[in-house]
Tab-separated table of C-alpha atoms in Angstrom:
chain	number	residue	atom	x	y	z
A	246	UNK	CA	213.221	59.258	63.432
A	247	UNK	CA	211.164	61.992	63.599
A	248	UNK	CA	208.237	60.307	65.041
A	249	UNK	CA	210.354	58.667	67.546
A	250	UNK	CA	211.914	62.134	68.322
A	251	UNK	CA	208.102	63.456	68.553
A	252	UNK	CA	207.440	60.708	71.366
A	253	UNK	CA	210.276	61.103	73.064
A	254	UNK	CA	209.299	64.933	73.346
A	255	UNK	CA	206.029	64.167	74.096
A	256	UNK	CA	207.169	61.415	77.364
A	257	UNK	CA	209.218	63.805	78.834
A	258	UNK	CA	207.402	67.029	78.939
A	259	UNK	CA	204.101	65.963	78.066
A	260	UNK	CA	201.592	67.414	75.937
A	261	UNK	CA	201.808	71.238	75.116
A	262	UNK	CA	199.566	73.427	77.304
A	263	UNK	CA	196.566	74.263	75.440
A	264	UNK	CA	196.398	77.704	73.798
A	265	UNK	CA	193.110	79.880	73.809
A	266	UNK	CA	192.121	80.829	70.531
A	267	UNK	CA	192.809	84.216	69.581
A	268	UNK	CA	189.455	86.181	70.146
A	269	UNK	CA	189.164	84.601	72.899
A	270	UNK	CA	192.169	86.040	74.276
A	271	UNK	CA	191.150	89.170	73.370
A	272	UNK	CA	188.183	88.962	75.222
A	273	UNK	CA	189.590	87.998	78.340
A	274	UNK	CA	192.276	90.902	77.769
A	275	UNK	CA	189.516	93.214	77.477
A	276	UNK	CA	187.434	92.422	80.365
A	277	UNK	CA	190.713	92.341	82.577
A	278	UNK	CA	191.266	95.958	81.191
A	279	UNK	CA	187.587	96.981	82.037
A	280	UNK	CA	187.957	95.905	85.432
A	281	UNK	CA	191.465	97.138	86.438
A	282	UNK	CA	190.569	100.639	84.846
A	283	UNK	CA	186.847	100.507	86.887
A	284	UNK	CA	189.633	99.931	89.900
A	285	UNK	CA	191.408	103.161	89.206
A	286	UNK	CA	188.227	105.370	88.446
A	287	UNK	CA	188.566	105.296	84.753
A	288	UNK	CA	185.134	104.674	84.295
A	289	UNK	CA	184.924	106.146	81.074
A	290	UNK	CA	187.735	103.808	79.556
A	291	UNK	CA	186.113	100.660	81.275
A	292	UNK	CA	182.792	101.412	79.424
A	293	UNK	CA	184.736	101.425	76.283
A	294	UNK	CA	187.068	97.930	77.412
A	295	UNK	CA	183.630	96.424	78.157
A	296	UNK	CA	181.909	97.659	74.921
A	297	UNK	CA	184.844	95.887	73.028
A	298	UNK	CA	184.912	92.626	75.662
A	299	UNK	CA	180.742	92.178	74.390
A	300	UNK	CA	181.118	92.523	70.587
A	301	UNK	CA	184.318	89.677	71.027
A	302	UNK	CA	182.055	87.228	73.345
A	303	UNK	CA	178.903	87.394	71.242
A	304	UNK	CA	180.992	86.785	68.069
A	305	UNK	CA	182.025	83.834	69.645
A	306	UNK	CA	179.180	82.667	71.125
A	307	UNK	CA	179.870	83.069	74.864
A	308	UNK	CA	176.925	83.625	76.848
A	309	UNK	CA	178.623	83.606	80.134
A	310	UNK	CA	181.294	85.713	79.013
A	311	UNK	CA	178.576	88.142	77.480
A	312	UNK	CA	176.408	88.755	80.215
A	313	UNK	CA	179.449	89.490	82.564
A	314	UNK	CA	180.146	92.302	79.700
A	315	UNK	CA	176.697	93.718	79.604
A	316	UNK	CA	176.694	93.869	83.672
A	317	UNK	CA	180.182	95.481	83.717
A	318	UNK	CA	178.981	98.023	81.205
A	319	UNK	CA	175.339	99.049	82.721
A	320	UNK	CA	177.320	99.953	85.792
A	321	UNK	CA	180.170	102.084	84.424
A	322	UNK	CA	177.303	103.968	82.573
A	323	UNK	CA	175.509	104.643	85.830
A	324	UNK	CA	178.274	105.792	87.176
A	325	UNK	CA	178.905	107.811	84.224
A	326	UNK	CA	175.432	109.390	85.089
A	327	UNK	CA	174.124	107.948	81.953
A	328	UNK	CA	171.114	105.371	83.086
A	329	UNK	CA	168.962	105.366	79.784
A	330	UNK	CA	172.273	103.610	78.236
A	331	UNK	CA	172.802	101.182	80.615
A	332	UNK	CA	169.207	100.509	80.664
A	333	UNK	CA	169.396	98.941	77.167
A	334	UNK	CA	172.837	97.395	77.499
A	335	UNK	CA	170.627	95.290	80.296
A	336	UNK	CA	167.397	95.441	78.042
A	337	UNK	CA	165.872	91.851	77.482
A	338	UNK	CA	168.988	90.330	80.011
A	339	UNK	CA	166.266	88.880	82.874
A	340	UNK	CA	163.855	87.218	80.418
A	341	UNK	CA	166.124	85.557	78.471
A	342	UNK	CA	166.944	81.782	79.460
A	343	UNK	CA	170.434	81.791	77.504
A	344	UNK	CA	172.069	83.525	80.359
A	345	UNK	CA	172.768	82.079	83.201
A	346	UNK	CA	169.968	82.893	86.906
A	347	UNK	CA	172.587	84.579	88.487
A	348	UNK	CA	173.234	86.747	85.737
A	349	UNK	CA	169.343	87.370	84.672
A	350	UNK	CA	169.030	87.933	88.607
A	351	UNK	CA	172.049	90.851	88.722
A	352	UNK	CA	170.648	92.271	85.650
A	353	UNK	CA	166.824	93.179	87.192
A	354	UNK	CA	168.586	94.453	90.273
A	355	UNK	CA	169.930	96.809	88.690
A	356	UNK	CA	167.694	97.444	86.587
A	357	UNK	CA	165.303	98.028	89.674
A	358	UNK	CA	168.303	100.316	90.663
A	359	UNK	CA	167.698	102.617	88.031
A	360	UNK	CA	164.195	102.890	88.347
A	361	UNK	CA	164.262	103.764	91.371
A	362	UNK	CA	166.764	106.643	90.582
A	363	UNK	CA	164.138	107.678	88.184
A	364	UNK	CA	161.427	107.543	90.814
A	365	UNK	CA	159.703	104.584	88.669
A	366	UNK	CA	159.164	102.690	92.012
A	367	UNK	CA	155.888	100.506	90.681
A	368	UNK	CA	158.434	99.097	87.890
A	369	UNK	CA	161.564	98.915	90.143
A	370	UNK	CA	159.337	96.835	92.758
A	371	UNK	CA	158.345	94.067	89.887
A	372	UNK	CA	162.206	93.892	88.664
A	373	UNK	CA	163.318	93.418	92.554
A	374	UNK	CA	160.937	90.981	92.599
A	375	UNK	CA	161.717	89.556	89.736
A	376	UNK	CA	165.412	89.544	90.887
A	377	UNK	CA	164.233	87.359	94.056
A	378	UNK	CA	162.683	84.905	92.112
A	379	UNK	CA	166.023	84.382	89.603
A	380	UNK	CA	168.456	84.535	92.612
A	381	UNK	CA	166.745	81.948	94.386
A	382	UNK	CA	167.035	80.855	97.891
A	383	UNK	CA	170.902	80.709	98.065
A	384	UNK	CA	171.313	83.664	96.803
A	385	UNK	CA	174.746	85.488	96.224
A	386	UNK	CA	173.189	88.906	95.767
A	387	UNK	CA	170.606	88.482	99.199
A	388	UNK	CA	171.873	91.398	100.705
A	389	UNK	CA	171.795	93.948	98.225
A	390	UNK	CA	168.554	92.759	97.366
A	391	UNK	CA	167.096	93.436	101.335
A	392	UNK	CA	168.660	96.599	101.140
A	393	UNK	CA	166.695	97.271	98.090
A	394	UNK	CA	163.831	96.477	99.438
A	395	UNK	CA	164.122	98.606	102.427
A	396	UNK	CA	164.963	101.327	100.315
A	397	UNK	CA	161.831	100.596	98.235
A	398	UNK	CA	159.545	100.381	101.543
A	399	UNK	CA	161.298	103.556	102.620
A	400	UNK	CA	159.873	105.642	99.461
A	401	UNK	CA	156.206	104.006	99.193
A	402	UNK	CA	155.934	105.349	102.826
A	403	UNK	CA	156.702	102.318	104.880
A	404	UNK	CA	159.132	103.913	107.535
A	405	UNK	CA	158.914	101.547	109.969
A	406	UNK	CA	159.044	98.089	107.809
A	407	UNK	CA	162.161	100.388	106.242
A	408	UNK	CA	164.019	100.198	109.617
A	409	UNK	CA	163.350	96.800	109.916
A	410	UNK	CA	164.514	95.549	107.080
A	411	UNK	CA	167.758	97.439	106.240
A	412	UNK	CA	170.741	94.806	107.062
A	413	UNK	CA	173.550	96.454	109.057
A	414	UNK	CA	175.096	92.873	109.325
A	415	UNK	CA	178.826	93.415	110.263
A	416	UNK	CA	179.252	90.241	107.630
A	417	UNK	CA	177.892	92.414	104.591
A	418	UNK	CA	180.262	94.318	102.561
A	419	UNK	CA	181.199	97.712	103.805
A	420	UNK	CA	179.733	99.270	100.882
A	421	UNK	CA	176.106	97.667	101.539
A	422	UNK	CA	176.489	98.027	105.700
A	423	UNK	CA	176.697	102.021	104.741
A	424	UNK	CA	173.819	101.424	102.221
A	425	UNK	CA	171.893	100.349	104.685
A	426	UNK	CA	172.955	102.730	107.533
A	427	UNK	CA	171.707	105.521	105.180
A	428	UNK	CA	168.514	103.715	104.464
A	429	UNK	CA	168.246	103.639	108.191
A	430	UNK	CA	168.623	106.739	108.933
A	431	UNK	CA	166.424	108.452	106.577
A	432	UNK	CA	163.281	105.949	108.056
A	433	UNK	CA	164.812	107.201	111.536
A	434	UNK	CA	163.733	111.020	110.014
A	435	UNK	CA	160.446	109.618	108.420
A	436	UNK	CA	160.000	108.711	112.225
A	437	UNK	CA	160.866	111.824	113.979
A	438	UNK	CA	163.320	110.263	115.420
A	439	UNK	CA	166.574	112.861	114.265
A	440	UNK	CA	168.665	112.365	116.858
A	441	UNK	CA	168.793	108.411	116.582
A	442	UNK	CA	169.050	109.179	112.526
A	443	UNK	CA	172.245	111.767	113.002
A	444	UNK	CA	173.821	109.234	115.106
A	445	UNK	CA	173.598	106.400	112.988
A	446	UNK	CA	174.695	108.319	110.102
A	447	UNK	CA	178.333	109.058	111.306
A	448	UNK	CA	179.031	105.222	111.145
A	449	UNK	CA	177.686	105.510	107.501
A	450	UNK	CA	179.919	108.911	106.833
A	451	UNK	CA	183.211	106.851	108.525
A	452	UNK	CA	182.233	103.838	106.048
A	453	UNK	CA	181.757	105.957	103.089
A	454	UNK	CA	185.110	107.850	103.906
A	455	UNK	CA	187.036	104.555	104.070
A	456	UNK	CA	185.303	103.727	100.600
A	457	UNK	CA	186.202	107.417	98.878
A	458	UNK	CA	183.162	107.496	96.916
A	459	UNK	CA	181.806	111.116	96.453
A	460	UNK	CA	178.209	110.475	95.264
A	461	UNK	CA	178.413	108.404	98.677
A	462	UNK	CA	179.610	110.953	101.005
A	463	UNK	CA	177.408	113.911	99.047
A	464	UNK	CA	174.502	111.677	99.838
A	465	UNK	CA	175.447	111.465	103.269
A	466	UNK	CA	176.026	115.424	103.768
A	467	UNK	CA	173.128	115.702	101.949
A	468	UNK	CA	171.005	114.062	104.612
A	469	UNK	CA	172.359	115.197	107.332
A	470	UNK	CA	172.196	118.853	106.613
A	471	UNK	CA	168.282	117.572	106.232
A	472	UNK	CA	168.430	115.968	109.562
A	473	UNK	CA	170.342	118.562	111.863
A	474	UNK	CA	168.013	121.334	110.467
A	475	UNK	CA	165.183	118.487	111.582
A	476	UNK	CA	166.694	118.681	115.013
A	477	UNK	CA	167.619	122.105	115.505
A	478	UNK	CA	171.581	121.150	115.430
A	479	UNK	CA	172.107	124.780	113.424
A	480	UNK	CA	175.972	124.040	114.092
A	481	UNK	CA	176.010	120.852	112.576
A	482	UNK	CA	173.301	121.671	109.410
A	483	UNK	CA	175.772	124.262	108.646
A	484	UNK	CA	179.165	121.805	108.505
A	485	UNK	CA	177.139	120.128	106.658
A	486	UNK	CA	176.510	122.091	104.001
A	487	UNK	CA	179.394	122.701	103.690
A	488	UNK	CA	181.046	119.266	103.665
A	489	UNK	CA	178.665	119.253	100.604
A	490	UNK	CA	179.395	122.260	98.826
A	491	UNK	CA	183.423	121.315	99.107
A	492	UNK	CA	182.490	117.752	97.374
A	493	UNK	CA	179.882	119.278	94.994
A	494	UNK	CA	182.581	121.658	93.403
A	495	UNK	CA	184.590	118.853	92.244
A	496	UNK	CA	181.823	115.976	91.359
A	497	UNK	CA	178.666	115.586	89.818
A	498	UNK	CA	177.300	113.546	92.329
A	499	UNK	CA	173.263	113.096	92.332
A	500	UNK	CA	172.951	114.643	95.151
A	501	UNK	CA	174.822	117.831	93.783
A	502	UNK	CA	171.878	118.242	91.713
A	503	UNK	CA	169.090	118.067	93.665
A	504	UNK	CA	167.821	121.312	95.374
């Protein structure tokens, strides 16, 4: 009876729905967490959700799941303002054939990001190339990678190639289009072209605003304080600093802290 009873349960609802085991569950909990408190600007608490989501998937033996940890942490550290840790929660990440391309491929970008926020531009050059040759030609992360480059070209002196190669493509994401806006108008300074660099900076500065990022906007008031007292706007230089001081006093943007 019972095994007819089992049957008959079975034939009408069919076979149970498969349960995840446990740590796994708690891995996926945790990574959910990170990213809905990155969302909120918790970045603090998603370094710590993350930090728990990596210890769960390496226990387990979850590449995948792992690397997607170590990439979610390395960026709430930098924007924590603490790159040397989330240089060696990436450390090893783009040599190491057990994660996937894509992921070996995020890792040296931002990697290369870091250097080149430590001014270690020979070593952020070989990760972004490095990054290239992971991604591949149908690459997900082609964009941010141009942009890199033209910031890259920008600070080893190449102005013009800079310009060039800075993607304003209405089809990138808003956060790279003002990326590359700012990367555009700094080679537009390089140039002595100021006028052409202050305009193209107030699409960046409307961008940024929609994103409400302050180390965005301070890097943005930053430049074009630099740029108006470049072209003699003294009106403008001085809104400006201003604009900068009023987000300075509230954030620790990089761009806060540079003289």
């Amino acid at each position: 009876m019972l095994v007819l009873a089992s049957l008959l349960l079975a034939a009408c609802g069919g076979a149970p729905p498969q349960v995840k085991p446990v740590l796994v569950q708690r891995a996926d909990a945790a990574a959910l967490a990170a990213n809905r408190a990155a969302q909120v600007g918790n970045d603090e608490e998603a370094a710590d959700l993350w930090r728990s989501a990596l210890a769960l998937r390496q226990s387990v033996d979850d590449w995948s799941g792992a690397g997607e940890a170590r990439l979610g942490l390395a960026q709430m550290l930098v924007r924590l303002h603490r790159p040397d840790e989330a240089v060696r929660s990436l450390d090893g990440m783009p040599a190491d054939a057990l994660f996937a391309g894509l992921q070996r491929a995020r890792a040296a970008y931002q990697l290369a990001v870091i250097d080149v926020g430590a001014g270690r531009l020979v070593d952020a050059r070989g990760r972004w190339q490095a990054a290239v040759d992971l991604c591949g030609a149908a690459c997900p992360i082609s964009v941010p990678l141009q942009n890199l480059d033209a910031r890259l070209l920008l600070l080893e002196g190449d102005a013009a190639g800079s310009l060039a190669r800075a993607n304003t493509s209405p089809d990138a994401a808003p956060v790279e289009r003002a990326h590359a806006g700012r990367i555009r108008a700094e080679a537009l300074g390089e140039l002595g072209r100021s006028a052409e660099a202050l305009a193209e900076l107030q699409e960046v500065i409307r961008l940024d605003r929609q994103l409400a990022e302050p180390a965005y906007l301070a890097d943005d008031y930053a430049l074009q304080r630099r740029l108006a007292q470049a072209a003699g706007e003294g009106v403008l230089a001085i809104q400006a600093e201003e604009r900068l001081a009023r987000i300075c006093a509230v954030t620790s943007a990089p761009a806060c802290r540079k003289p």
